[in-house]
């Protein structure tokens, strides 16, 4: 059984093993979501409702993960996060 590593993100087909391509596709999708270009219309009898259903915080976290993977794959520096510590 062969498992494909290609997924569709928005209008792009990308290989999940190419993190830089995944970041680019996710950024494009985030821009479309942010500008309201992605919407869903539901029609019930005479009423029609159009809404945008997205979790931008979750999408931003996913983009950060793939950016880190992309930086590692291309030999770049990883983002570093500092932790605050308070002693009483």
PDB file of N, CA and C in Angstrom:
ATOM      1  N   UNK A   1       0.833  -1.163   0.000  1.00  0.00           N
ATOM      2  CA  UNK A   1       0.000   0.000   0.000  1.00  0.00           C
ATOM      3  C   UNK A   1       0.889   1.242   0.000  1.00  0.00           C
ATOM      4  N   UNK A   2       0.607   2.140  -0.870  1.00  0.00           N
ATOM      5  CA  UNK A   2       1.379   3.366  -0.999  1.00  0.00           C
ATOM      6  C   UNK A   2       0.585   4.533  -0.415  1.00  0.00           C
ATOM      7  N   UNK A   3       1.231   5.309   0.428  1.00  0.00           N
ATOM      8  CA  UNK A   3       0.590   6.465   1.046  1.00  0.00           C
ATOM      9  C   UNK A   3       1.198   7.720   0.428  1.00  0.00           C
ATOM     10  N   UNK A   4       0.339   8.583  -0.084  1.00  0.00           N
ATOM     11  CA  UNK A   4       0.817   9.807  -0.693  1.00  0.00           C
ATOM     12  C   UNK A   4       1.089  10.866   0.374  1.00  0.00           C
ATOM     13  N   UNK A   5       2.083  11.692   0.136  1.00  0.00           N
ATOM     14  CA  UNK A   5       2.410  12.769   1.075  1.00  0.00           C
ATOM     15  C   UNK A   5       1.975  14.123   0.524  1.00  0.00           C
ATOM     16  N   UNK A   6       1.184  14.104  -0.533  1.00  0.00           N
ATOM     17  CA  UNK A   6       0.692  15.335  -1.137  1.00  0.00           C
ATOM     18  C   UNK A   6      -0.675  15.674  -0.557  1.00  0.00           C
ATOM     19  N   UNK A   7      -0.825  16.929  -0.131  1.00  0.00           N
ATOM     20  CA  UNK A   7      -2.103  17.404   0.400  1.00  0.00           C
ATOM     21  C   UNK A   7      -2.507  18.666  -0.341  1.00  0.00           C
ATOM     22  N   UNK A   8      -3.783  18.972  -0.264  1.00  0.00           N
ATOM     23  CA  UNK A   8      -4.293  20.175  -0.900  1.00  0.00           C
ATOM     24  C   UNK A   8      -4.538  21.229   0.168  1.00  0.00           C
ATOM     25  N   UNK A   9      -3.891  22.370   0.033  1.00  0.00           N
ATOM     26  CA  UNK A   9      -4.063  23.500   0.944  1.00  0.00           C
ATOM     27  C   UNK A   9      -4.562  24.659   0.102  1.00  0.00           C
ATOM     28  N   UNK A  10      -5.805  25.026   0.300  1.00  0.00           N
ATOM     29  CA  UNK A  10      -6.394  26.058  -0.554  1.00  0.00           C
ATOM     30  C   UNK A  10      -6.467  25.551  -1.983  1.00  0.00           C
ATOM     31  N   UNK A  11      -5.794  26.229  -2.887  1.00  0.00           N
ATOM     32  CA  UNK A  11      -5.784  25.817  -4.293  1.00  0.00           C
ATOM     33  C   UNK A  11      -4.477  25.139  -4.678  1.00  0.00           C
ATOM     34  N   UNK A  12      -3.560  24.976  -3.712  1.00  0.00           N
ATOM     35  CA  UNK A  12      -2.249  24.397  -3.993  1.00  0.00           C
ATOM     36  C   UNK A  12      -2.163  22.951  -3.532  1.00  0.00           C
ATOM     37  N   UNK A  13      -1.477  22.141  -4.308  1.00  0.00           N
ATOM     38  CA  UNK A  13      -1.135  20.782  -3.890  1.00  0.00           C
ATOM     39  C   UNK A  13       0.326  20.805  -3.476  1.00  0.00           C
ATOM     40  N   UNK A  14       0.596  20.431  -2.225  1.00  0.00           N
ATOM     41  CA  UNK A  14       1.966  20.484  -1.714  1.00  0.00           C
ATOM     42  C   UNK A  14       2.337  19.164  -1.056  1.00  0.00           C
ATOM     43  N   UNK A  15       3.637  18.890  -1.044  1.00  0.00           N
ATOM     44  CA  UNK A  15       4.172  17.706  -0.380  1.00  0.00           C
ATOM     45  C   UNK A  15       4.464  18.084   1.066  1.00  0.00           C
ATOM     46  N   UNK A  16       3.941  17.322   2.020  1.00  0.00           N
ATOM     47  CA  UNK A  16       4.133  17.670   3.430  1.00  0.00           C
ATOM     48  C   UNK A  16       5.587  17.495   3.864  1.00  0.00           C
ATOM     49  N   UNK A  17       6.395  16.825   3.065  1.00  0.00           N
ATOM     50  CA  UNK A  17       7.813  16.675   3.374  1.00  0.00           C
ATOM     51  C   UNK A  17       8.642  17.853   2.872  1.00  0.00           C
ATOM     52  N   UNK A  18       8.009  18.856   2.264  1.00  0.00           N
ATOM     53  CA  UNK A  18       8.669  20.080   1.820  1.00  0.00           C
ATOM     54  C   UNK A  18       8.098  21.228   2.649  1.00  0.00           C
ATOM     55  N   UNK A  19       8.635  21.439   3.867  1.00  0.00           N
ATOM     56  CA  UNK A  19       8.024  22.405   4.784  1.00  0.00           C
ATOM     57  C   UNK A  19       7.981  23.832   4.241  1.00  0.00           C
ATOM     58  N   UNK A  20       8.941  24.228   3.415  1.00  0.00           N
ATOM     59  CA  UNK A  20       8.923  25.592   2.864  1.00  0.00           C
ATOM     60  C   UNK A  20       7.724  25.779   1.933  1.00  0.00           C
ATOM     61  N   UNK A  21       7.381  24.753   1.168  1.00  0.00           N
ATOM     62  CA  UNK A  21       6.207  24.821   0.293  1.00  0.00           C
ATOM     63  C   UNK A  21       4.920  24.861   1.110  1.00  0.00           C
ATOM     64  N   UNK A  22       4.894  24.110   2.208  1.00  0.00           N
ATOM     65  CA  UNK A  22       3.720  24.093   3.080  1.00  0.00           C
ATOM     66  C   UNK A  22       3.520  25.474   3.705  1.00  0.00           C
ATOM     67  N   UNK A  23       4.619  26.111   4.153  1.00  0.00           N
ATOM     68  CA  UNK A  23       4.526  27.452   4.740  1.00  0.00           C
ATOM     69  C   UNK A  23       3.953  28.431   3.734  1.00  0.00           C
ATOM     70  N   UNK A  24       4.436  28.384   2.508  1.00  0.00           N
ATOM     71  CA  UNK A  24       3.948  29.300   1.478  1.00  0.00           C
ATOM     72  C   UNK A  24       2.453  29.103   1.233  1.00  0.00           C
ATOM     73  N   UNK A  25       2.021  27.851   1.126  1.00  0.00           N
ATOM     74  CA  UNK A  25       0.604  27.570   0.888  1.00  0.00           C
ATOM     75  C   UNK A  25      -0.248  28.015   2.077  1.00  0.00           C
ATOM     76  N   UNK A  26       0.229  27.786   3.305  1.00  0.00           N
ATOM     77  CA  UNK A  26      -0.520  28.194   4.494  1.00  0.00           C
ATOM     78  C   UNK A  26      -0.591  29.711   4.611  1.00  0.00           C
ATOM     79  N   UNK A  27       0.485  30.394   4.270  1.00  0.00           N
ATOM     80  CA  UNK A  27       0.474  31.863   4.300  1.00  0.00           C
ATOM     81  C   UNK A  27      -0.543  32.408   3.298  1.00  0.00           C
ATOM     82  N   UNK A  28      -0.600  31.808   2.106  1.00  0.00           N
ATOM     83  CA  UNK A  28      -1.579  32.238   1.109  1.00  0.00           C
ATOM     84  C   UNK A  28      -2.992  32.064   1.643  1.00  0.00           C
ATOM     85  N   UNK A  29      -3.239  30.927   2.286  1.00  0.00           N
ATOM     86  CA  UNK A  29      -4.553  30.661   2.858  1.00  0.00           C
ATOM     87  C   UNK A  29      -4.862  31.643   3.978  1.00  0.00           C
ATOM     88  N   UNK A  30      -3.865  31.956   4.819  1.00  0.00           N
ATOM     89  CA  UNK A  30      -4.073  32.902   5.908  1.00  0.00           C
ATOM     90  C   UNK A  30      -4.420  34.288   5.367  1.00  0.00           C
ATOM     91  N   UNK A  31      -3.764  34.702   4.293  1.00  0.00           N
ATOM     92  CA  UNK A  31      -4.084  35.990   3.687  1.00  0.00           C
ATOM     93  C   UNK A  31      -5.507  36.004   3.144  1.00  0.00           C
ATOM     94  N   UNK A  32      -5.915  34.918   2.518  1.00  0.00           N
ATOM     95  CA  UNK A  32      -7.280  34.837   1.999  1.00  0.00           C
ATOM     96  C   UNK A  32      -8.294  34.875   3.130  1.00  0.00           C
ATOM     97  N   UNK A  33      -8.002  34.180   4.241  1.00  0.00           N
ATOM     98  CA  UNK A  33      -8.907  34.193   5.389  1.00  0.00           C
ATOM     99  C   UNK A  33      -8.976  35.582   6.009  1.00  0.00           C
ATOM    100  N   UNK A  34      -7.819  36.229   6.130  1.00  0.00           N
ATOM    101  CA  UNK A  34      -7.761  37.548   6.746  1.00  0.00           C
ATOM    102  C   UNK A  34      -8.483  38.620   5.951  1.00  0.00           C
ATOM    103  N   UNK A  35      -8.519  38.469   4.643  1.00  0.00           N
ATOM    104  CA  UNK A  35      -9.188  39.460   3.808  1.00  0.00           C
ATOM    105  C   UNK A  35     -10.643  39.107   3.550  1.00  0.00           C
ATOM    106  N   UNK A  36     -11.111  38.004   4.110  1.00  0.00           N
ATOM    107  CA  UNK A  36     -12.505  37.608   3.945  1.00  0.00           C
ATOM    108  C   UNK A  36     -12.804  36.963   2.615  1.00  0.00           C
ATOM    109  N   UNK A  37     -11.771  36.484   1.930  1.00  0.00           N
ATOM    110  CA  UNK A  37     -11.971  35.886   0.616  1.00  0.00           C
ATOM    111  C   UNK A  37     -12.535  34.466   0.687  1.00  0.00           C
ATOM    112  N   UNK A  38     -12.438  33.828   1.848  1.00  0.00           N
ATOM    113  CA  UNK A  38     -12.960  32.472   2.011  1.00  0.00           C
ATOM    114  C   UNK A  38     -14.250  32.561   2.802  1.00  0.00           C
ATOM    115  N   UNK A  39     -15.336  32.187   2.175  1.00  0.00           N
ATOM    116  CA  UNK A  39     -16.636  32.262   2.842  1.00  0.00           C
ATOM    117  C   UNK A  39     -17.471  31.042   2.464  1.00  0.00           C
ATOM    118  N   UNK A  40     -18.441  30.735   3.292  1.00  0.00           N
ATOM    119  CA  UNK A  40     -19.336  29.620   3.049  1.00  0.00           C
ATOM    120  C   UNK A  40     -20.762  30.145   3.146  1.00  0.00           C
ATOM    121  N   UNK A  41     -21.583  29.768   2.181  1.00  0.00           N
ATOM    122  CA  UNK A  41     -22.970  30.212   2.157  1.00  0.00           C
ATOM    123  C   UNK A  41     -23.882  29.027   2.428  1.00  0.00           C
ATOM    124  N   UNK A  42     -24.825  29.242   3.338  1.00  0.00           N
ATOM    125  CA  UNK A  42     -25.807  28.212   3.686  1.00  0.00           C
ATOM    126  C   UNK A  42     -27.182  28.775   3.376  1.00  0.00           C
ATOM    127  N   UNK A  43     -27.969  27.994   2.653  1.00  0.00           N
ATOM    128  CA  UNK A  43     -29.305  28.426   2.282  1.00  0.00           C
ATOM    129  C   UNK A  43     -30.317  27.443   2.884  1.00  0.00           C
ATOM    130  N   UNK A  44     -31.219  27.986   3.711  1.00  0.00           N
ATOM    131  CA  UNK A  44     -32.290  27.200   4.319  1.00  0.00           C
ATOM    132  C   UNK A  44     -33.612  27.840   3.944  1.00  0.00           C
ATOM    133  N   UNK A  45     -34.365  27.162   3.135  1.00  0.00           N
ATOM    134  CA  UNK A  45     -35.642  27.674   2.631  1.00  0.00           C
ATOM    135  C   UNK A  45     -35.436  29.050   1.979  1.00  0.00           C
ATOM    136  N   UNK A  46     -35.993  30.099   2.590  1.00  0.00           N
ATOM    137  CA  UNK A  46     -35.885  31.438   2.008  1.00  0.00           C
ATOM    138  C   UNK A  46     -34.713  32.244   2.567  1.00  0.00           C
ATOM    139  N   UNK A  47     -34.050  31.722   3.595  1.00  0.00           N
ATOM    140  CA  UNK A  47     -32.962  32.463   4.228  1.00  0.00           C
ATOM    141  C   UNK A  47     -31.613  31.979   3.724  1.00  0.00           C
ATOM    142  N   UNK A  48     -30.705  32.930   3.579  1.00  0.00           N
ATOM    143  CA  UNK A  48     -29.346  32.613   3.138  1.00  0.00           C
ATOM    144  C   UNK A  48     -28.367  33.312   4.078  1.00  0.00           C
ATOM    145  N   UNK A  49     -27.414  32.545   4.599  1.00  0.00           N
ATOM    146  CA  UNK A  49     -26.427  33.089   5.527  1.00  0.00           C
ATOM    147  C   UNK A  49     -25.036  32.781   4.982  1.00  0.00           C
ATOM    148  N   UNK A  50     -24.181  33.811   4.963  1.00  0.00           N
ATOM    149  CA  UNK A  50     -22.799  33.636   4.534  1.00  0.00           C
ATOM    150  C   UNK A  50     -21.897  33.892   5.731  1.00  0.00           C
ATOM    151  N   UNK A  51     -20.973  32.973   5.998  1.00  0.00           N
ATOM    152  CA  UNK A  51     -20.078  33.137   7.136  1.00  0.00           C
ATOM    153  C   UNK A  51     -18.696  32.612   6.801  1.00  0.00           C
ATOM    154  N   UNK A  52     -17.741  33.047   7.615  1.00  0.00           N
ATOM    155  CA  UNK A  52     -16.364  32.620   7.482  1.00  0.00           C
ATOM    156  C   UNK A  52     -16.023  31.814   8.722  1.00  0.00           C
ATOM    157  N   UNK A  53     -15.655  30.569   8.533  1.00  0.00           N
ATOM    158  CA  UNK A  53     -15.364  29.699   9.660  1.00  0.00           C
ATOM    159  C   UNK A  53     -13.874  29.364   9.641  1.00  0.00           C
ATOM    160  N   UNK A  54     -13.105  30.011  10.503  1.00  0.00           N
ATOM    161  CA  UNK A  54     -11.665  29.778  10.526  1.00  0.00           C
ATOM    162  C   UNK A  54     -11.135  29.966  11.936  1.00  0.00           C
ATOM    163  N   UNK A  55     -10.038  29.301  12.220  1.00  0.00           N
ATOM    164  CA  UNK A  55      -9.356  29.424  13.502  1.00  0.00           C
ATOM    165  C   UNK A  55      -7.977  29.991  13.208  1.00  0.00           C
ATOM    166  N   UNK A  56      -7.868  31.323  13.167  1.00  0.00           N
ATOM    167  CA  UNK A  56      -6.628  31.968  12.771  1.00  0.00           C
ATOM    168  C   UNK A  56      -5.494  31.693  13.753  1.00  0.00           C
ATOM    169  N   UNK A  57      -5.796  31.566  15.042  1.00  0.00           N
ATOM    170  CA  UNK A  57      -4.746  31.287  16.029  1.00  0.00           C
ATOM    171  C   UNK A  57      -4.136  29.912  15.776  1.00  0.00           C
ATOM    172  N   UNK A  58      -4.978  28.940  15.494  1.00  0.00           N
ATOM    173  CA  UNK A  58      -4.479  27.594  15.207  1.00  0.00           C
ATOM    174  C   UNK A  58      -3.684  27.575  13.903  1.00  0.00           C
ATOM    175  N   UNK A  59      -4.151  28.327  12.911  1.00  0.00           N
ATOM    176  CA  UNK A  59      -3.445  28.426  11.644  1.00  0.00           C
ATOM    177  C   UNK A  59      -2.087  29.096  11.839  1.00  0.00           C
ATOM    178  N   UNK A  60      -2.018  30.142  12.664  1.00  0.00           N
ATOM    179  CA  UNK A  60      -0.749  30.817  12.928  1.00  0.00           C
ATOM    180  C   UNK A  60       0.239  29.883  13.626  1.00  0.00           C
ATOM    181  N   UNK A  61      -0.253  29.045  14.529  1.00  0.00           N
ATOM    182  CA  UNK A  61       0.610  28.076  15.216  1.00  0.00           C
ATOM    183  C   UNK A  61       1.160  27.057  14.227  1.00  0.00           C
ATOM    184  N   UNK A  62       0.309  26.584  13.313  1.00  0.00           N
ATOM    185  CA  UNK A  62       0.742  25.626  12.313  1.00  0.00           C
ATOM    186  C   UNK A  62       1.791  26.245  11.380  1.00  0.00           C
ATOM    187  N   UNK A  63       1.592  27.500  11.020  1.00  0.00           N
ATOM    188  CA  UNK A  63       2.551  28.189  10.161  1.00  0.00           C
ATOM    189  C   UNK A  63       3.896  28.309  10.874  1.00  0.00           C
ATOM    190  N   UNK A  64       3.881  28.638  12.170  1.00  0.00           N
ATOM    191  CA  UNK A  64       5.125  28.751  12.929  1.00  0.00           C
ATOM    192  C   UNK A  64       5.870  27.421  12.980  1.00  0.00           C
ATOM    193  N   UNK A  65       5.135  26.325  13.133  1.00  0.00           N
ATOM    194  CA  UNK A  65       5.767  25.004  13.159  1.00  0.00           C
ATOM    195  C   UNK A  65       6.439  24.700  11.827  1.00  0.00           C
ATOM    196  N   UNK A  66       5.752  24.985  10.731  1.00  0.00           N
ATOM    197  CA  UNK A  66       6.332  24.711   9.424  1.00  0.00           C
ATOM    198  C   UNK A  66       7.457  25.693   9.084  1.00  0.00           C
ATOM    199  N   UNK A  67       7.390  26.925   9.584  1.00  0.00           N
ATOM    200  CA  UNK A  67       8.501  27.860   9.376  1.00  0.00           C
ATOM    201  C   UNK A  67       9.759  27.349  10.057  1.00  0.00           C
ATOM    202  N   UNK A  68       9.623  26.822  11.281  1.00  0.00           N
ATOM    203  CA  UNK A  68      10.769  26.251  11.981  1.00  0.00           C
ATOM    204  C   UNK A  68      11.342  25.061  11.224  1.00  0.00           C
ATOM    205  N   UNK A  69      10.458  24.182  10.746  1.00  0.00           N
ATOM    206  CA  UNK A  69      10.912  23.030   9.975  1.00  0.00           C
ATOM    207  C   UNK A  69      11.588  23.465   8.678  1.00  0.00           C
ATOM    208  N   UNK A  70      11.058  24.497   8.055  1.00  0.00           N
ATOM    209  CA  UNK A  70      11.640  25.025   6.822  1.00  0.00           C
ATOM    210  C   UNK A  70      13.028  25.600   7.093  1.00  0.00           C
ATOM    211  N   UNK A  71      13.167  26.330   8.191  1.00  0.00           N
ATOM    212  CA  UNK A  71      14.469  26.904   8.542  1.00  0.00           C
ATOM    213  C   UNK A  71      15.500  25.809   8.801  1.00  0.00           C
ATOM    214  N   UNK A  72      15.081  24.745   9.486  1.00  0.00           N
ATOM    215  CA  UNK A  72      15.999  23.629   9.737  1.00  0.00           C
ATOM    216  C   UNK A  72      16.381  22.938   8.432  1.00  0.00           C
ATOM    217  N   UNK A  73      15.410  22.755   7.541  1.00  0.00           N
ATOM    218  CA  UNK A  73      15.670  22.056   6.277  1.00  0.00           C
ATOM    219  C   UNK A  73      16.583  22.859   5.349  1.00  0.00           C
ATOM    220  N   UNK A  74      16.487  24.179   5.414  1.00  0.00           N
ATOM    221  CA  UNK A  74      17.292  25.007   4.527  1.00  0.00           C
ATOM    222  C   UNK A  74      18.575  25.500   5.202  1.00  0.00           C
ATOM    223  N   UNK A  75      18.855  25.008   6.405  1.00  0.00           N
ATOM    224  CA  UNK A  75      20.091  25.359   7.085  1.00  0.00           C
ATOM    225  C   UNK A  75      20.059  26.709   7.770  1.00  0.00           C
ATOM    226  N   UNK A  76      18.893  27.312   7.840  1.00  0.00           N
ATOM    227  CA  UNK A  76      18.761  28.623   8.483  1.00  0.00           C
ATOM    228  C   UNK A  76      18.679  28.494   9.987  1.00  0.00           C
ATOM    229  N   UNK A  77      18.556  29.623  10.648  1.00  0.00           N
ATOM    230  CA  UNK A  77      18.451  29.625  12.099  1.00  0.00           C
ATOM    231  C   UNK A  77      17.009  29.392  12.519  1.00  0.00           C
ATOM    232  N   UNK A  78      16.848  28.646  13.567  1.00  0.00           N
ATOM    233  CA  UNK A  78      15.526  28.429  14.141  1.00  0.00           C
ATOM    234  C   UNK A  78      15.151  29.619  14.996  1.00  0.00           C
ATOM    235  N   UNK A  79      13.859  29.851  15.077  1.00  0.00           N
ATOM    236  CA  UNK A  79      13.393  30.898  15.990  1.00  0.00           C
ATOM    237  C   UNK A  79      13.577  30.406  17.405  1.00  0.00           C
ATOM    238  N   UNK A  80      13.971  31.305  18.267  1.00  0.00           N
ATOM    239  CA  UNK A  80      14.159  30.946  19.661  1.00  0.00           C
ATOM    240  C   UNK A  80      13.140  31.701  20.496  1.00  0.00           C
ATOM    241  N   UNK A  81      12.690  31.050  21.523  1.00  0.00           N
ATOM    242  CA  UNK A  81      11.705  31.645  22.415  1.00  0.00           C
ATOM    243  C   UNK A  81      12.311  31.756  23.806  1.00  0.00           C
ATOM    244  N   UNK A  82      12.141  32.900  24.424  1.00  0.00           N
ATOM    245  CA  UNK A  82      12.642  33.117  25.778  1.00  0.00           C
ATOM    246  C   UNK A  82      11.514  32.873  26.777  1.00  0.00           C
ATOM    247  N   UNK A  83      11.881  32.355  27.896  1.00  0.00           N
ATOM    248  CA  UNK A  83      10.910  32.132  28.960  1.00  0.00           C
ATOM    249  C   UNK A  83      11.172  33.144  30.069  1.00  0.00           C
ATOM    250  N   UNK A  84      10.119  33.704  30.589  1.00  0.00           N
ATOM    251  CA  UNK A  84      10.251  34.610  31.725  1.00  0.00           C
ATOM    252  C   UNK A  84      10.232  33.785  32.996  1.00  0.00           C
ATOM    253  N   UNK A  85      11.169  34.111  33.877  1.00  0.00           N
ATOM    254  CA  UNK A  85      11.223  33.433  35.168  1.00  0.00           C
ATOM    255  C   UNK A  85      11.232  34.493  36.242  1.00  0.00           C
ATOM    256  N   UNK A  86      10.397  34.338  37.201  1.00  0.00           N
ATOM    257  CA  UNK A  86      10.320  35.300  38.307  1.00  0.00           C
ATOM    258  C   UNK A  86      10.575  34.550  39.610  1.00  0.00           C
ATOM    259  N   UNK A  87      11.534  35.047  40.360  1.00  0.00           N
ATOM    260  CA  UNK A  87      11.848  34.456  41.651  1.00  0.00           C
ATOM    261  C   UNK A  87      11.218  35.299  42.749  1.00  0.00           C
ATOM    262  N   UNK A  88      10.641  34.633  43.714  1.00  0.00           N
ATOM    263  CA  UNK A  88       9.987  35.368  44.808  1.00  0.00           C
ATOM    264  C   UNK A  88      10.909  35.502  45.992  1.00  0.00           C
TER     265      UNK A  88
END
